[in-house]
Amino acid sequence: MEHLKRHPLWGWFLEKDDWGGKYEVGKKIAEGGQAEIFEGSIMYSNGDCNEMAFKVFKRGFLVQDLQKQWPLAMFKRPVVGTICGPITDIILFDDGRFGFVMWKYWGDLRQLIDLENQEKQNQEPPFQHPLKIMLTFSKNMANLHKDDILHRGLKAANILILRTDREETEYVCRVADYECSVGVLRTTFWRAPEILLATKDRMLAAKNGNSSMPAISFAKAADVYSFGMVCYEVLTGLLPFESEGLLPTQEGYDLVIRGLRPTLPDDVELWMKKLITSCWHQDQSQRPEFHEIIRILKHTESCEF
């Protein structure tokens, strides 16, 4: 254990035995190939209690194994106010297993959008102040990119939501499941056209018996494209290309590769349309970086409020 504590990037998780409270692991609520998810809590000495979630890796899975799957930057000590993911601690069990401790979130942004759509009967946009939500997860993404971490699968369903106690309409957003597609390809309409094209080429090569093609190269600009799609979800309440009736088939992906994009409603302000369409630019070198996106969103938010 001591050599793990000395690791330069993720050893900080193991520097101390507790975080000023006592963990209680409750019932299992989900299970995947590598780990099980439990609900639980942390009880502090002053009587305060927070709901938590525990991702407990199965027996035989080692902390060192994560190094093979995730970039080391994902284990850097978080800075207060800039944590992009839900991991707050690592706990070790007597049977040799280890687990991640995470805040228990209300749900994800897609669930919230669907709930708002239902309450408004799909007659108006889901959020009164979409800029606040967009600004929050754009900051999350900027922090990931600052550490050279790519998300590779950004969409509303991968953004966790925590409602604040101050106002029911205020939310804290946290981007989750980043680097989720390392070694795994999922073709969706959130994917940038260059990724859809590379995926198509690999599928054709495999069909022709060529299995030696290099891995698909993701760039930060692909995350920016996906960010634009999440903004579309937030503004309209729709999934990408839902209003166009486009199906997730190769024919549909080919249209995206050739330049098709979702239609933004007429009531979306011109500056917002320009920002989102720049995120969707066919030439990835022409897409903005997240620090530029944040500057635009901050400037507009200050003008509105």
Short mmCIF file of C-alpha atoms in Angstrom, two decimals:
data_model
loop_
_atom_site.label_atom_id
_atom_site.label_comp_id
_atom_site.label_asym_id
_atom_site.label_seq_id
_atom_site.Cartn_x
_atom_site.Cartn_y
_atom_site.Cartn_z
CA MET A 1 0.00 0.00 0.00
CA GLU A 2 2.81 2.44 0.78
CA HIS A 3 4.16 2.32 -2.78
CA LEU A 4 0.68 3.21 -4.05
CA LYS A 5 0.54 6.23 -1.75
CA ARG A 6 3.80 7.47 -3.30
CA HIS A 7 2.39 7.48 -6.83
CA PRO A 8 2.93 11.04 -8.20
CA LEU A 9 -0.59 11.53 -9.59
CA TRP A 10 -3.20 9.29 -8.00
CA GLY A 11 -1.48 8.38 -4.75
CA TRP A 12 -3.18 11.34 -3.06
CA PHE A 13 -6.39 9.27 -2.88
CA LEU A 14 -4.68 6.99 -0.37
CA GLU A 15 -2.87 9.59 1.72
CA LYS A 16 -5.26 9.35 4.64
CA ASP A 17 -7.71 6.82 5.98
CA ASP A 18 -10.79 9.00 6.10
CA TRP A 19 -12.15 12.37 5.07
CA GLY A 20 -13.48 13.40 8.46
CA GLY A 21 -16.49 11.13 8.39
CA LYS A 22 -17.63 7.53 8.49
CA TYR A 23 -18.81 5.77 5.34
CA GLU A 24 -21.84 3.50 5.35
CA VAL A 25 -22.24 1.28 2.29
CA GLY A 26 -25.86 0.32 1.62
CA LYS A 27 -27.66 -1.84 -0.91
CA LYS A 28 -26.44 -2.58 -4.42
CA ILE A 29 -28.25 -0.56 -7.08
CA ALA A 30 -26.36 -1.50 -10.28
CA GLU A 31 -23.66 -3.79 -11.62
CA GLY A 32 -21.28 -3.74 -14.59
CA GLY A 33 -18.53 -5.92 -15.92
CA GLN A 34 -15.83 -4.50 -13.64
CA ALA A 35 -17.69 -3.11 -10.66
CA GLU A 36 -20.87 -2.90 -8.59
CA ILE A 37 -22.62 0.33 -7.59
CA PHE A 38 -23.91 0.73 -4.02
CA GLU A 39 -25.84 3.55 -2.42
CA GLY A 40 -24.67 4.80 0.94
CA SER A 41 -23.73 7.82 3.00
CA ILE A 42 -21.02 9.60 4.93
CA MET A 43 -21.75 10.59 8.52
CA TYR A 44 -19.70 13.40 10.05
CA SER A 45 -18.86 13.85 13.73
CA ASN A 46 -21.08 16.96 13.93
CA GLY A 47 -24.11 14.89 12.90
CA ASP A 48 -24.24 16.01 9.26
CA CYS A 49 -24.87 13.31 6.70
CA ASN A 50 -24.50 13.28 2.92
CA GLU A 51 -25.79 10.69 0.48
CA MET A 52 -23.00 9.01 -1.48
CA ALA A 53 -22.55 6.32 -4.11
CA PHE A 54 -19.83 3.67 -4.08
CA LYS A 55 -18.39 2.05 -7.19
CA VAL A 56 -16.79 -1.11 -5.82
CA PHE A 57 -14.51 -2.99 -8.20
CA LYS A 58 -14.80 -6.76 -8.26
CA ARG A 59 -12.30 -9.07 -6.60
CA GLY A 60 -9.08 -9.36 -8.58
CA PHE A 61 -9.28 -5.91 -10.16
CA LEU A 62 -6.29 -3.82 -9.03
CA VAL A 63 -5.84 -0.08 -8.59
CA GLN A 64 -2.89 -0.34 -10.98
CA ASP A 65 -5.23 -1.73 -13.67
CA LEU A 66 -6.87 1.68 -13.99
CA GLN A 67 -3.58 3.05 -15.26
CA LYS A 68 -4.02 0.88 -18.37
CA GLN A 69 -7.49 2.27 -19.04
CA TRP A 70 -7.44 5.92 -18.00
CA PRO A 71 -4.95 8.77 -18.49
CA LEU A 72 -2.96 9.54 -15.36
CA ALA A 73 -4.29 13.10 -15.38
CA MET A 74 -7.68 11.72 -14.35
CA PHE A 75 -6.18 10.98 -10.91
CA LYS A 76 -4.67 14.38 -10.21
CA ARG A 77 -5.63 16.09 -6.98
CA PRO A 78 -8.86 18.02 -7.72
CA VAL A 79 -9.04 21.77 -7.16
CA VAL A 80 -12.00 23.01 -5.15
CA GLY A 81 -14.71 24.24 -7.51
CA THR A 82 -13.25 22.65 -10.62
CA ILE A 83 -13.88 18.95 -10.10
CA CYS A 84 -15.09 17.56 -13.42
CA GLY A 85 -16.02 14.11 -12.27
CA PRO A 86 -17.81 12.65 -9.28
CA ILE A 87 -14.88 10.72 -7.72
CA THR A 88 -13.97 12.14 -4.30
CA ASP A 89 -12.15 9.30 -2.52
CA ILE A 90 -10.96 5.71 -2.73
CA ILE A 91 -11.83 3.22 0.00
CA LEU A 92 -10.22 -0.16 0.61
CA PHE A 93 -12.20 -3.16 1.86
CA ASP A 94 -11.00 -5.92 4.18
CA ASP A 95 -11.44 -8.50 1.41
CA GLY A 96 -8.94 -6.69 -0.83
CA ARG A 97 -11.43 -4.90 -3.05
CA PHE A 98 -11.34 -1.15 -3.54
CA GLY A 99 -14.00 1.34 -4.52
CA PHE A 100 -14.54 4.91 -5.63
CA VAL A 101 -16.60 7.21 -3.44
CA MET A 102 -18.83 9.61 -5.37
CA TRP A 103 -21.49 12.14 -4.56
CA LYS A 104 -24.94 10.72 -5.18
CA TYR A 105 -26.49 12.82 -7.88
CA TRP A 106 -30.18 13.42 -8.59
CA GLY A 107 -29.88 12.02 -12.10
CA ASP A 108 -28.51 13.09 -15.47
CA LEU A 109 -29.20 16.04 -17.72
CA ARG A 110 -31.15 13.96 -20.23
CA GLN A 111 -33.50 12.78 -17.48
CA LEU A 112 -33.96 16.38 -16.38
CA ILE A 113 -34.69 17.51 -19.95
CA ASP A 114 -37.28 14.76 -20.37
CA LEU A 115 -38.90 15.73 -17.05
CA GLU A 116 -39.05 19.39 -18.04
CA ASN A 117 -40.48 18.45 -21.44
CA GLN A 118 -43.18 16.41 -19.74
CA GLU A 119 -44.09 19.19 -17.32
CA LYS A 120 -44.24 21.73 -20.16
CA GLN A 121 -46.01 19.23 -22.45
CA ASN A 122 -43.32 19.83 -25.09
CA GLN A 123 -44.83 23.25 -25.79
CA GLU A 124 -41.77 25.31 -24.86
CA PRO A 125 -38.01 24.91 -24.33
CA PRO A 126 -37.10 22.86 -21.25
CA PHE A 127 -35.12 25.58 -19.43
CA GLN A 128 -35.75 29.23 -18.71
CA HIS A 129 -32.03 29.95 -18.28
CA PRO A 130 -30.13 27.46 -20.47
CA LEU A 131 -26.96 29.58 -20.40
CA LYS A 132 -26.29 28.69 -16.77
CA ILE A 133 -26.36 24.98 -17.54
CA MET A 134 -24.26 25.33 -20.69
CA LEU A 135 -21.67 27.44 -18.91
CA THR A 136 -21.33 24.91 -16.10
CA PHE A 137 -20.56 21.89 -18.24
CA SER A 138 -18.42 23.91 -20.65
CA LYS A 139 -16.20 24.71 -17.64
CA ASN A 140 -16.12 21.01 -16.78
CA MET A 141 -14.97 20.21 -20.31
CA ALA A 142 -12.36 22.99 -20.26
CA ASN A 143 -10.86 21.46 -17.13
CA LEU A 144 -10.70 18.03 -18.75
CA HIS A 145 -9.03 19.39 -21.86
CA LYS A 146 -6.59 21.40 -19.74
CA ASP A 147 -5.33 18.05 -18.42
CA ASP A 148 -5.37 16.56 -21.94
CA ILE A 149 -8.31 14.31 -21.08
CA LEU A 150 -10.81 13.67 -23.85
CA HIS A 151 -14.39 12.74 -23.12
CA ARG A 152 -15.11 10.85 -26.36
CA GLY A 153 -18.77 10.34 -25.53
CA LEU A 154 -20.23 13.66 -24.38
CA LYS A 155 -24.03 13.87 -24.35
CA ALA A 156 -26.70 15.04 -21.91
CA ALA A 157 -27.05 11.53 -20.47
CA ASN A 158 -23.38 11.72 -19.36
CA ILE A 159 -23.80 14.95 -17.40
CA LEU A 160 -24.85 14.39 -13.80
CA ILE A 161 -27.23 16.77 -12.04
CA LEU A 162 -27.32 17.84 -8.41
CA ARG A 163 -30.13 20.22 -7.46
CA THR A 164 -29.15 22.95 -5.02
CA ASP A 165 -30.98 23.68 -1.77
CA ARG A 166 -31.38 27.36 -2.65
CA GLU A 167 -33.75 27.12 -5.57
CA GLU A 168 -35.43 24.17 -7.25
CA THR A 169 -34.56 25.54 -10.68
CA GLU A 170 -30.81 25.78 -9.95
CA TYR A 171 -28.58 22.84 -10.70
CA VAL A 172 -24.98 21.76 -10.34
CA CYS A 173 -23.74 19.86 -13.41
CA ARG A 174 -20.84 17.44 -13.49
CA VAL A 175 -19.53 15.81 -16.64
CA ALA A 176 -19.13 12.06 -16.06
CA ASP A 177 -18.06 8.92 -17.96
CA TYR A 178 -15.16 10.67 -19.64
CA GLU A 179 -12.69 8.47 -21.50
CA CYS A 180 -15.57 6.00 -21.52
CA SER A 181 -14.91 4.90 -25.07
CA VAL A 182 -11.25 3.91 -24.78
CA GLY A 183 -11.09 0.79 -26.91
CA VAL A 184 -14.85 0.92 -27.54
CA LEU A 185 -16.60 2.53 -30.51
CA ARG A 186 -20.19 3.65 -30.20
CA THR A 187 -21.54 5.32 -33.31
CA THR A 188 -24.12 7.96 -32.41
CA PHE A 189 -25.35 11.30 -33.68
CA TRP A 190 -23.29 13.03 -31.00
CA ARG A 191 -20.15 11.92 -32.84
CA ALA A 192 -18.20 14.37 -34.98
CA PRO A 193 -18.23 13.66 -38.74
CA GLU A 194 -14.53 12.79 -38.79
CA ILE A 195 -15.15 10.13 -36.11
CA LEU A 196 -18.16 8.75 -38.01
CA LEU A 197 -16.03 8.57 -41.16
CA ALA A 198 -13.12 6.87 -39.39
CA THR A 199 -15.54 4.38 -37.81
CA LYS A 200 -17.06 3.64 -41.21
CA ASP A 201 -13.62 3.08 -42.74
CA ARG A 202 -12.69 0.66 -39.97
CA MET A 203 -15.93 -1.27 -40.38
CA LEU A 204 -15.38 -1.56 -44.14
CA ALA A 205 -11.78 -2.63 -43.62
CA ALA A 206 -12.81 -5.28 -41.11
CA LYS A 207 -15.47 -6.52 -43.52
CA ASN A 208 -12.79 -6.90 -46.18
CA GLY A 209 -10.56 -8.84 -43.81
CA ASN A 210 -8.18 -5.99 -42.90
CA SER A 211 -7.84 -5.94 -39.13
CA SER A 212 -4.56 -4.02 -38.97
CA MET A 213 -5.94 -0.47 -39.21
CA PRO A 214 -4.71 1.92 -36.50
CA ALA A 215 -7.03 3.02 -33.71
CA ILE A 216 -9.32 5.96 -34.37
CA SER A 217 -7.65 9.20 -33.36
CA PHE A 218 -9.86 11.45 -31.25
CA ALA A 219 -9.03 15.15 -30.94
CA LYS A 220 -10.38 17.78 -28.56
CA ALA A 221 -12.37 19.22 -31.46
CA ALA A 222 -14.50 16.06 -31.49
CA ASP A 223 -15.59 16.85 -27.93
CA VAL A 224 -16.44 20.40 -29.02
CA TYR A 225 -18.71 19.00 -31.75
CA SER A 226 -20.46 16.82 -29.13
CA PHE A 227 -20.76 19.86 -26.87
CA GLY A 228 -22.72 21.58 -29.62
CA MET A 229 -25.09 18.62 -29.72
CA VAL A 230 -25.63 18.83 -25.95
CA CYS A 231 -26.41 22.54 -26.32
CA TYR A 232 -28.98 21.53 -28.92
CA GLU A 233 -30.51 19.14 -26.38
CA VAL A 234 -30.62 21.86 -23.72
CA LEU A 235 -32.15 24.48 -26.02
CA THR A 236 -34.74 22.30 -27.75
CA GLY A 237 -35.34 19.32 -25.47
CA LEU A 238 -34.79 17.09 -28.50
CA LEU A 239 -32.20 14.45 -29.30
CA PRO A 240 -29.88 15.22 -32.23
CA PHE A 241 -31.76 14.91 -35.54
CA GLU A 242 -34.98 13.90 -33.75
CA SER A 243 -37.00 16.62 -35.48
CA GLU A 244 -35.51 15.60 -38.84
CA GLY A 245 -36.57 12.00 -38.31
CA LEU A 246 -33.06 10.78 -39.07
CA LEU A 247 -32.41 7.19 -38.03
CA PRO A 248 -29.10 5.99 -36.51
CA THR A 249 -28.14 3.94 -39.56
CA GLN A 250 -25.11 4.16 -41.82
CA GLU A 251 -27.23 6.10 -44.30
CA GLY A 252 -27.98 8.63 -41.58
CA TYR A 253 -24.34 8.85 -40.52
CA ASP A 254 -23.32 9.37 -44.16
CA LEU A 255 -25.54 12.45 -44.29
CA VAL A 256 -23.75 13.84 -41.22
CA ILE A 257 -20.37 13.05 -42.77
CA ARG A 258 -21.45 15.07 -45.84
CA GLY A 259 -22.41 18.05 -43.69
CA LEU A 260 -25.98 17.63 -42.43
CA ARG A 261 -26.65 19.19 -39.01
CA PRO A 262 -29.77 19.57 -36.82
CA THR A 263 -32.01 22.54 -37.50
CA LEU A 264 -31.95 25.13 -34.73
CA PRO A 265 -35.32 26.75 -33.92
CA ASP A 266 -36.04 30.26 -35.16
CA ASP A 267 -36.30 31.61 -31.60
CA VAL A 268 -32.67 30.73 -30.80
CA GLU A 269 -30.68 33.96 -30.76
CA LEU A 270 -28.31 34.59 -33.64
CA TRP A 271 -25.17 34.64 -31.49
CA MET A 272 -26.10 31.25 -30.03
CA LYS A 273 -26.74 29.81 -33.48
CA LYS A 274 -23.32 31.04 -34.60
CA LEU A 275 -21.65 29.50 -31.56
CA ILE A 276 -23.31 26.10 -31.96
CA THR A 277 -22.80 25.94 -35.72
CA SER A 278 -19.12 26.80 -35.19
CA CYS A 279 -18.92 23.81 -32.82
CA TRP A 280 -20.42 21.72 -35.65
CA HIS A 281 -17.99 22.99 -38.30
CA GLN A 282 -17.07 20.34 -40.85
CA ASP A 283 -13.40 21.35 -40.53
CA GLN A 284 -12.40 20.44 -36.99
CA SER A 285 -9.61 23.03 -37.01
CA GLN A 286 -12.29 25.73 -37.31
CA ARG A 287 -14.17 24.71 -34.17
CA PRO A 288 -13.67 26.88 -31.07
CA GLU A 289 -11.84 25.67 -27.98
CA PHE A 290 -13.63 25.57 -24.66
CA HIS A 291 -11.93 28.67 -23.27
CA GLU A 292 -13.38 30.59 -26.23
CA ILE A 293 -16.82 29.07 -25.67
CA ILE A 294 -16.72 30.03 -21.98
CA ARG A 295 -15.72 33.60 -22.84
CA ILE A 296 -18.72 33.96 -25.17
CA LEU A 297 -21.16 32.39 -22.71
CA LYS A 298 -19.88 34.47 -19.79
CA HIS A 299 -20.12 37.70 -21.76
CA THR A 300 -23.67 36.99 -22.84
CA GLU A 301 -24.75 35.82 -19.37
CA SER A 302 -23.45 39.04 -17.80
CA CYS A 303 -25.39 41.07 -20.36
CA GLU A 304 -28.62 39.14 -19.67
CA PHE A 305 -28.44 39.07 -15.91
#
